[in-house]
Amino acid sequence: MSEQQAHCELIDEHRLSIDLIEAQYTLKNSWGQKNAKSVLVLVSGIELAGKGESVKQLREWVDPRYLKVKADPPNMLSNDQAFWQPYVNFIPREGQIAVMFGNWYSDLLTTAMHVSKPLDETLFDAYAENMRAFEQDLKNNQVDVIKVWFDLSWKSLQKRLDHIDASERQWHKLHGLDWRNKKQYDNLQKLRQRFTEDWIIIDGEEPEVRDQSFAQSILQAMKDLPEHPTQGQEHWPQALIPHELLHPDTEKMEKAKYKKKLKKLSRRVAEAMRYDERKVVIVFEGMDATGKGGSIKRIIKRLDPREYDIFTISAPEKYELRHPYLWRFWTKLDHCSDIRIFDRSWYGRVLVERVEGFASELEWQRAYDEINRFEKDLIDSQTVIIKFWLSISKDEQEQRFHAREKTPHKRFKITEDDWRNRSKWNEYLNAAADMFERTSTEFSPWTIVATDDKYTARIQVLKTILKQLQAD
């Protein structure tokens, strides 16, 4: 794909404003419809090319209440967080349009142009490819990503620098560059051409043409509201169900032996997580009443409450449904402890949402790759992910359900939905089998704990955590 040079025929500004506002309200009212989406505009470019002026003019032409603008100075890309993490809270929900001045490409250029430790081209291209993959996942989840580069020739840049007030010159040091340095300017142009092949390029020479080119590009994006496809593969190749899910272990561990092992392992696991330099994410999935809560209690037994966060995941809230599926998990990874435990997780899309029909075929079939990329980004940003599927026999589940109904402090754990879900036992096993086959990766494998004995399950969970932390 080659760069798209923005061209426009100048039209009456009043007419353009009306068209923009109509498109804006159509977009705003699309939520809940088959063609609902949001628009995310990434803005970058040469300094003094008119980025700020074009966004300011756009805000005057539209209803400014419904145009979000985020302007942050660029940051160095970091090894301890994914490139998208500083920005996920600003990704617009369905019906919204948002403009990001500071974005992951600004950070990429800042890092690449750093004088003391510049990125080599291979790593630069790897970052850019990963960014495009993330943006494609956004587009697949109804976030239309529009990328606009404001360009300006060296000669025009120098003229504009000559005429700006001295007090503003510090403000116009984008990426830490000296815009009087032709070598740095040329280097930036070469670098940006490595990722702007799918960008709209706007010439910043003529302000009126520049502003209308930008506005008309945004107008076109808002007006394009195609219906979402829902059909997946015509034939879905069902994975084989692992033997241990069909035949869980029934051997019982003696209570005295369990207590002895638990005391030793809980201490070692706590120390291993506490002193690991990486962040730790532990994920629990499985049938109802398989002991996820009990296992979590033993993991945190010797941890200080300030050292960990537990997220109990249920059906998404209405406001979360207006965002990309993974958004509610992206936002849970900021500003929390280095140990994060999930009682159910992002795998709901390929489990309960698949089985219960809450996600279309295309959505849950596409989710495997989206989840793998998400987890790989976390792994690459100094995070270890430990994933458990807890499994018991159907007869054991029934016994535990009845026991919960008779135990005062456990009655809240059992609902009509839990009993109803038993009728779809085989469908959940099939969904789990597909999940293992497609998301048990070298960097983030699944561990199946299949036993009817709670003591055995808890010990196996602790041993696995310790082993995986030590192995990585």
XYZ file of C-alpha atoms in Angstrom:
472
model
C 0.000 0.000 0.000
C 1.418 3.371 -0.958
C 0.996 6.627 0.916
C -2.292 8.380 0.243
C -1.637 12.012 -0.597
C -4.630 14.002 0.603
C -6.326 16.003 -2.153
C -9.485 18.019 -1.777
C -11.611 20.505 -3.581
C -12.227 23.505 -1.381
C -15.885 23.854 -0.484
C -17.887 26.399 1.445
C -16.899 26.200 5.117
C -20.511 26.466 6.278
C -21.472 23.508 4.103
C -18.447 21.531 5.327
C -19.364 22.254 8.949
C -22.939 21.059 8.426
C -21.715 17.861 6.768
C -19.263 17.214 9.599
C -21.853 17.748 12.334
C -24.412 15.538 10.567
C -21.831 12.778 10.192
C -20.748 13.266 13.791
C -24.300 12.798 15.098
C -24.931 9.825 12.827
C -21.781 8.255 14.254
C -22.830 9.165 17.808
C -26.253 7.563 17.364
C -24.910 4.391 15.759
C -24.181 2.642 19.058
C -26.079 -0.596 19.355
C -26.658 -0.742 15.590
C -25.186 -3.210 13.103
C -22.905 -0.509 11.727
C -21.778 1.106 14.998
C -18.142 2.126 15.301
C -15.775 4.750 16.689
C -13.088 6.780 14.935
C -9.560 7.129 16.302
C -7.372 9.694 14.541
C -3.606 9.434 15.026
C -1.850 12.689 14.155
C 1.892 13.035 13.620
C 4.177 14.992 11.339
C 6.814 17.631 10.846
C 6.843 20.435 13.381
C 5.103 23.662 12.270
C 3.300 21.774 9.491
C -0.020 22.824 11.002
C -1.194 19.831 13.015
C -2.516 21.907 15.890
C -4.104 24.478 13.614
C -5.956 21.790 11.642
C -7.285 20.091 14.766
C -8.304 23.486 16.193
C -10.173 24.279 12.979
C -11.816 20.850 12.957
C -13.071 21.463 16.469
C -14.653 24.710 15.338
C -16.403 23.008 12.430
C -17.825 20.084 14.450
C -19.746 19.947 17.720
C -16.728 20.249 20.068
C -18.503 18.424 22.891
C -18.216 15.179 20.977
C -14.658 15.467 19.705
C -12.073 14.235 22.194
C -8.511 15.505 21.771
C -5.486 14.137 23.594
C -2.165 15.953 23.284
C 0.784 14.476 25.155
C 4.517 14.908 24.681
C 6.110 11.808 23.159
C 7.675 9.198 25.444
C 10.461 6.706 25.073
C 9.189 3.186 24.399
C 9.714 1.100 27.508
C 10.631 -2.541 28.042
C 8.302 -2.785 31.031
C 5.031 -1.851 29.350
C 3.410 -2.511 25.992
C 3.449 0.415 23.568
C -0.357 0.731 23.717
C -0.678 0.816 27.517
C -0.330 4.606 27.982
C -3.170 5.187 25.492
C -5.858 2.536 26.013
C -7.978 4.679 28.334
C -8.361 7.193 25.524
C -9.446 4.747 22.807
C -12.963 5.968 21.908
C -16.056 3.903 22.549
C -18.603 3.255 19.810
C -20.152 6.495 18.616
C -17.157 8.646 19.565
C -14.357 10.302 17.623
C -10.997 11.021 19.250
C -7.781 12.647 18.056
C -4.410 11.675 19.523
C -1.535 14.082 19.012
C 0.723 11.977 21.187
C 0.493 8.322 20.149
C 2.572 5.174 19.816
C 4.142 6.402 16.562
C 5.330 9.591 18.264
C 6.918 7.365 20.903
C 8.492 5.173 18.221
C 10.091 8.163 16.489
C 11.265 9.591 19.808
C 12.924 6.311 20.693
C 14.413 5.828 17.227
C 15.869 9.344 17.156
C 17.349 9.159 20.637
C 20.939 10.280 20.378
C 22.531 7.975 22.948
C 20.654 4.768 22.134
C 18.846 4.835 18.771
C 16.810 1.860 17.508
C 18.226 -0.165 14.669
C 16.032 -0.563 11.584
C 15.121 -4.197 12.325
C 13.740 -3.367 15.758
C 12.086 -0.210 14.403
C 10.272 -2.241 11.743
C 9.252 -4.865 14.320
C 7.649 -2.183 16.475
C 5.860 -0.693 13.454
C 4.546 -4.107 12.394
C 3.283 -4.787 15.915
C 1.557 -1.413 15.956
C -0.204 -2.165 12.688
C -1.347 -5.530 14.067
C -2.770 -3.796 17.154
C -4.565 -1.291 14.935
C -6.016 -4.101 12.851
C -7.387 -5.658 16.035
C -8.954 -2.286 16.851
C -10.522 -2.109 13.393
C -11.860 -5.645 13.763
C -13.548 -4.440 16.938
C -15.221 -1.424 15.321
C -12.536 1.205 15.992
C -11.736 2.844 12.656
C -8.105 3.997 12.872
C -7.210 6.983 10.662
C -3.530 7.945 10.545
C -2.558 11.391 9.288
C 0.956 12.697 8.673
C 1.344 16.463 8.246
C 4.321 17.044 5.994
C 6.382 20.172 5.339
C 9.407 20.776 3.166
C 12.732 21.700 4.732
C 12.686 25.113 3.081
C 9.204 25.984 4.376
C 10.054 24.691 7.829
C 13.042 27.008 8.054
C 10.957 30.004 6.967
C 8.371 29.269 9.646
C 11.051 28.850 12.277
C 12.353 32.287 11.341
C 8.984 33.854 12.078
C 7.898 32.173 15.326
C 8.244 33.984 18.612
C 11.379 33.081 20.569
C 9.258 32.033 23.565
C 7.574 29.324 21.454
C 10.697 27.688 20.148
C 11.092 25.358 23.113
C 7.493 24.162 22.604
C 8.286 23.221 19.032
C 11.048 20.758 19.859
C 9.267 17.569 18.857
C 11.156 14.283 19.464
C 13.929 16.338 21.024
C 15.065 17.413 17.562
C 16.853 20.509 16.470
C 14.669 21.537 13.539
C 17.519 23.625 12.167
C 19.512 20.439 11.684
C 19.000 19.201 8.103
C 20.553 15.809 8.856
C 18.061 15.147 11.642
C 15.177 16.325 9.473
C 16.233 13.964 6.650
C 16.675 11.084 9.082
C 13.177 11.613 10.483
C 11.700 11.654 6.980
C 13.455 8.372 6.136
C 12.245 6.741 9.322
C 8.620 7.815 9.013
C 8.506 6.489 5.434
C 9.098 3.038 6.938
C 5.615 3.082 8.527
C 3.491 5.696 6.724
C 2.600 3.592 3.675
C -0.984 3.323 4.962
C -1.213 6.943 6.200
C -2.932 9.982 4.757
C -0.219 12.514 3.916
C -1.275 16.170 4.128
C 0.917 18.914 2.708
C 1.185 21.713 5.254
C 2.203 24.411 2.784
C -1.211 26.048 2.270
C -3.194 26.425 5.520
C -6.678 26.536 3.960
C -6.078 23.482 1.795
C -4.383 21.694 4.706
C -7.294 22.278 7.102
C -9.938 21.216 4.616
C -7.931 18.160 3.548
C -7.787 17.053 7.167
C -11.466 17.787 7.825
C -12.630 16.042 4.655
C -10.557 12.956 5.535
C -12.254 12.804 8.938
C -15.654 13.408 7.332
C -15.180 10.452 5.012
C -14.182 8.237 7.935
C -17.278 9.218 9.946
C -19.626 8.705 7.010
C -18.350 5.195 6.260
C -20.547 2.975 8.454
C -20.607 -0.507 6.911
C -22.451 -3.339 8.643
C -20.289 -5.661 10.735
C -19.706 -9.129 9.253
C -20.699 -11.972 11.582
C -19.987 -15.202 9.724
C -16.777 -17.072 10.464
C -15.252 -20.050 8.715
C -17.735 -22.227 6.851
C -16.218 -25.299 8.507
C -14.623 -24.897 11.924
C -12.065 -27.684 12.542
C -12.949 -28.818 16.071
C -9.936 -29.757 18.227
C -9.825 -33.044 20.114
C -10.832 -32.841 23.769
C -7.830 -33.670 26.005
C -8.141 -37.054 27.690
C -7.783 -35.641 31.214
C -10.859 -33.422 30.724
C -12.936 -36.489 29.966
C -11.392 -38.574 32.752
C -10.222 -36.421 35.687
C -8.085 -38.036 38.372
C -10.046 -39.320 41.386
C -7.206 -40.164 43.774
C -7.460 -38.379 47.146
C -4.587 -36.725 49.012
C -4.439 -37.233 52.768
C -5.210 -34.078 54.733
C -2.038 -34.257 56.823
C 0.116 -34.614 53.719
C -1.755 -31.739 52.072
C -1.212 -29.388 55.005
C 2.486 -30.159 55.101
C 2.911 -29.521 51.369
C 0.720 -26.412 51.479
C 2.762 -24.794 54.246
C 6.005 -25.246 52.358
C 4.714 -24.388 48.881
C 2.669 -21.323 49.843
C 5.774 -19.762 51.396
C 7.971 -20.573 48.383
C 5.384 -19.316 45.891
C 4.940 -16.049 47.776
C 8.687 -15.449 47.848
C 9.077 -16.371 44.174
C 6.395 -13.892 43.082
C 7.518 -11.183 45.504
C 11.125 -11.168 44.372
C 10.624 -11.819 40.667
C 11.626 -8.731 38.701
C 8.767 -9.271 36.273
C 5.079 -8.667 36.708
C 3.040 -11.828 37.269
C -0.378 -12.520 35.750
C -2.206 -15.675 36.860
C -5.338 -16.704 34.962
C -7.959 -19.201 36.145
C -10.572 -20.707 33.859
C -12.664 -23.861 34.160
C -16.105 -25.255 34.796
C -18.156 -23.951 37.723
C -17.198 -25.261 41.195
C -13.769 -26.500 40.101
C -12.003 -24.719 42.967
C -10.722 -21.513 41.378
C -11.493 -19.450 44.481
C -9.911 -21.996 46.799
C -6.735 -22.092 44.727
C -6.512 -18.299 44.714
C -6.826 -18.202 48.520
C -3.828 -20.510 48.824
C -1.743 -18.492 46.351
C -2.174 -15.268 48.332
C -1.949 -16.904 51.754
C 1.499 -15.497 52.538
C 1.308 -12.305 50.492
C 0.562 -8.846 51.829
C -2.756 -7.519 50.396
C -0.831 -4.579 48.950
C 1.241 -6.934 46.815
C -1.531 -8.278 44.597
C -4.822 -7.510 42.874
C -7.597 -10.020 42.220
C -10.000 -9.436 39.356
C -13.235 -11.430 39.352
C -14.527 -11.252 35.802
C -18.227 -11.468 35.024
C -20.361 -10.256 32.121
C -19.197 -6.894 30.723
C -20.982 -3.719 31.777
C -22.919 -1.734 29.178
C -20.193 0.909 28.862
C -17.593 -1.836 28.340
C -19.609 -3.281 25.463
C -19.039 -0.030 23.579
C -15.280 -0.625 23.538
C -13.132 -3.292 21.843
C -13.523 -6.640 23.590
C -10.074 -6.607 25.218
C -10.378 -2.991 26.374
C -11.706 -3.872 29.823
C -8.629 -6.046 30.360
C -6.138 -3.564 28.906
C -7.372 -0.967 31.386
C -7.059 -3.358 34.350
C -3.329 -3.683 33.825
C -2.524 -0.057 34.641
C -1.877 1.335 38.123
C -2.182 -1.950 39.963
C 0.102 -4.355 41.799
C 2.792 -6.383 40.083
C 0.868 -9.591 40.895
C -2.491 -9.766 39.133
C -4.819 -12.757 39.517
C -7.820 -13.233 37.236
C -10.763 -15.402 38.299
C -11.982 -15.841 34.721
C -10.509 -13.619 32.081
C -10.309 -12.460 28.459
C -10.914 -16.087 27.476
C -14.612 -15.545 28.092
C -14.966 -14.591 24.426
C -13.950 -18.086 23.262
C -15.729 -19.876 26.110
C -19.010 -18.541 27.536
C -19.576 -15.964 24.768
C -19.040 -18.618 22.130
C -21.209 -21.261 23.796
C -24.025 -18.921 24.807
C -24.046 -17.058 21.486
C -23.056 -13.671 22.948
C -20.313 -13.339 20.318
C -20.724 -13.944 16.595
C -18.814 -16.762 14.912
C -16.415 -14.278 13.380
C -15.790 -12.547 16.715
C -14.869 -15.632 18.716
C -12.941 -17.275 15.883
C -10.900 -14.099 15.401
C -10.313 -13.738 19.155
C -7.663 -16.471 19.389
C -5.127 -14.433 17.415
C -6.134 -11.217 19.196
C -5.572 -12.875 22.579
C -2.232 -14.345 21.513
C -0.998 -10.924 20.385
C -2.231 -9.361 23.628
C -0.403 -11.923 25.728
C 2.758 -11.686 23.623
C 2.796 -7.913 24.169
C 2.593 -8.515 27.919
C 5.346 -11.132 27.816
C 7.565 -8.751 25.849
C 6.999 -6.082 28.510
C 8.427 -8.068 31.409
C 5.332 -10.044 32.398
C 4.993 -13.765 33.011
C 1.541 -15.269 32.354
C 0.508 -18.494 34.094
C -2.783 -19.974 32.864
C -4.818 -22.705 34.560
C -7.829 -24.693 33.425
C -9.350 -26.445 36.447
C -11.415 -29.506 35.597
C -13.564 -31.948 37.535
C -16.014 -34.681 36.551
C -19.652 -33.848 35.958
C -20.696 -36.020 38.923
C -18.248 -34.225 41.226
C -19.612 -30.861 40.071
C -23.149 -31.954 40.976
C -22.016 -33.000 44.461
C -20.279 -29.643 44.979
C -23.362 -27.767 43.803
C -25.542 -29.563 46.348
C -22.945 -28.958 49.069
C -22.944 -25.233 48.276
C -26.729 -25.065 48.566
C -26.510 -26.569 52.063
C -23.638 -24.384 53.302
C -24.744 -20.918 54.540
C -21.572 -19.039 53.587
C -21.411 -20.697 50.146
C -25.023 -20.407 48.984
C -24.235 -17.189 47.109
C -21.896 -19.182 44.856
C -24.666 -21.259 43.296
C -27.250 -19.819 40.888
C -29.824 -21.081 38.434
C -27.358 -20.306 35.634
C -24.854 -22.722 37.168
C -27.387 -25.553 37.001
C -28.458 -24.521 33.503
C -24.861 -24.510 32.221
C -24.531 -28.202 33.045
C -26.745 -28.938 30.045
C -23.991 -27.458 27.838
C -21.144 -29.420 29.428
C -19.983 -30.915 26.125
C -20.145 -27.573 24.309
C -17.870 -26.051 26.967
C -15.457 -28.964 26.636
C -15.289 -28.408 22.870
C -14.697 -24.695 23.391
C -11.949 -25.439 25.904
C -10.294 -27.886 23.503
C -10.178 -25.250 20.752
C -8.820 -22.725 23.247
C -5.969 -25.032 24.305
C -5.033 -25.818 20.728
C -4.990 -22.200 19.577
C -3.760 -20.276 22.628
C -1.376 -22.624 24.424
C 1.754 -20.979 23.107
C 5.440 -21.397 23.815
C 5.474 -18.077 25.655
C 2.140 -18.597 27.462
C 1.149 -22.289 27.824
C -1.967 -23.675 29.467
C -1.805 -26.005 32.469
C -4.742 -28.385 32.841
C -5.446 -29.401 36.439
C -7.955 -32.249 36.141
C -8.814 -33.849 39.468
C -11.865 -34.353 41.675
C -9.709 -33.788 44.765
C -9.412 -30.167 45.940
C -6.211 -30.793 47.865
C -4.469 -32.277 44.837
C -5.618 -29.397 42.627
C -4.330 -26.706 44.999
C -0.932 -28.344 45.372
C -0.599 -28.784 41.617
C -1.452 -25.111 41.060
C 1.227 -23.977 43.526
C 3.834 -26.321 42.061
C 3.093 -25.072 38.551
C 3.461 -21.419 39.545
C 6.784 -22.129 41.222
C 8.040 -24.187 38.289
C 7.035 -21.637 35.656
C 8.564 -18.720 37.554
C 11.816 -20.605 37.971
C 11.852 -21.920 34.392
C 11.348 -18.532 32.739
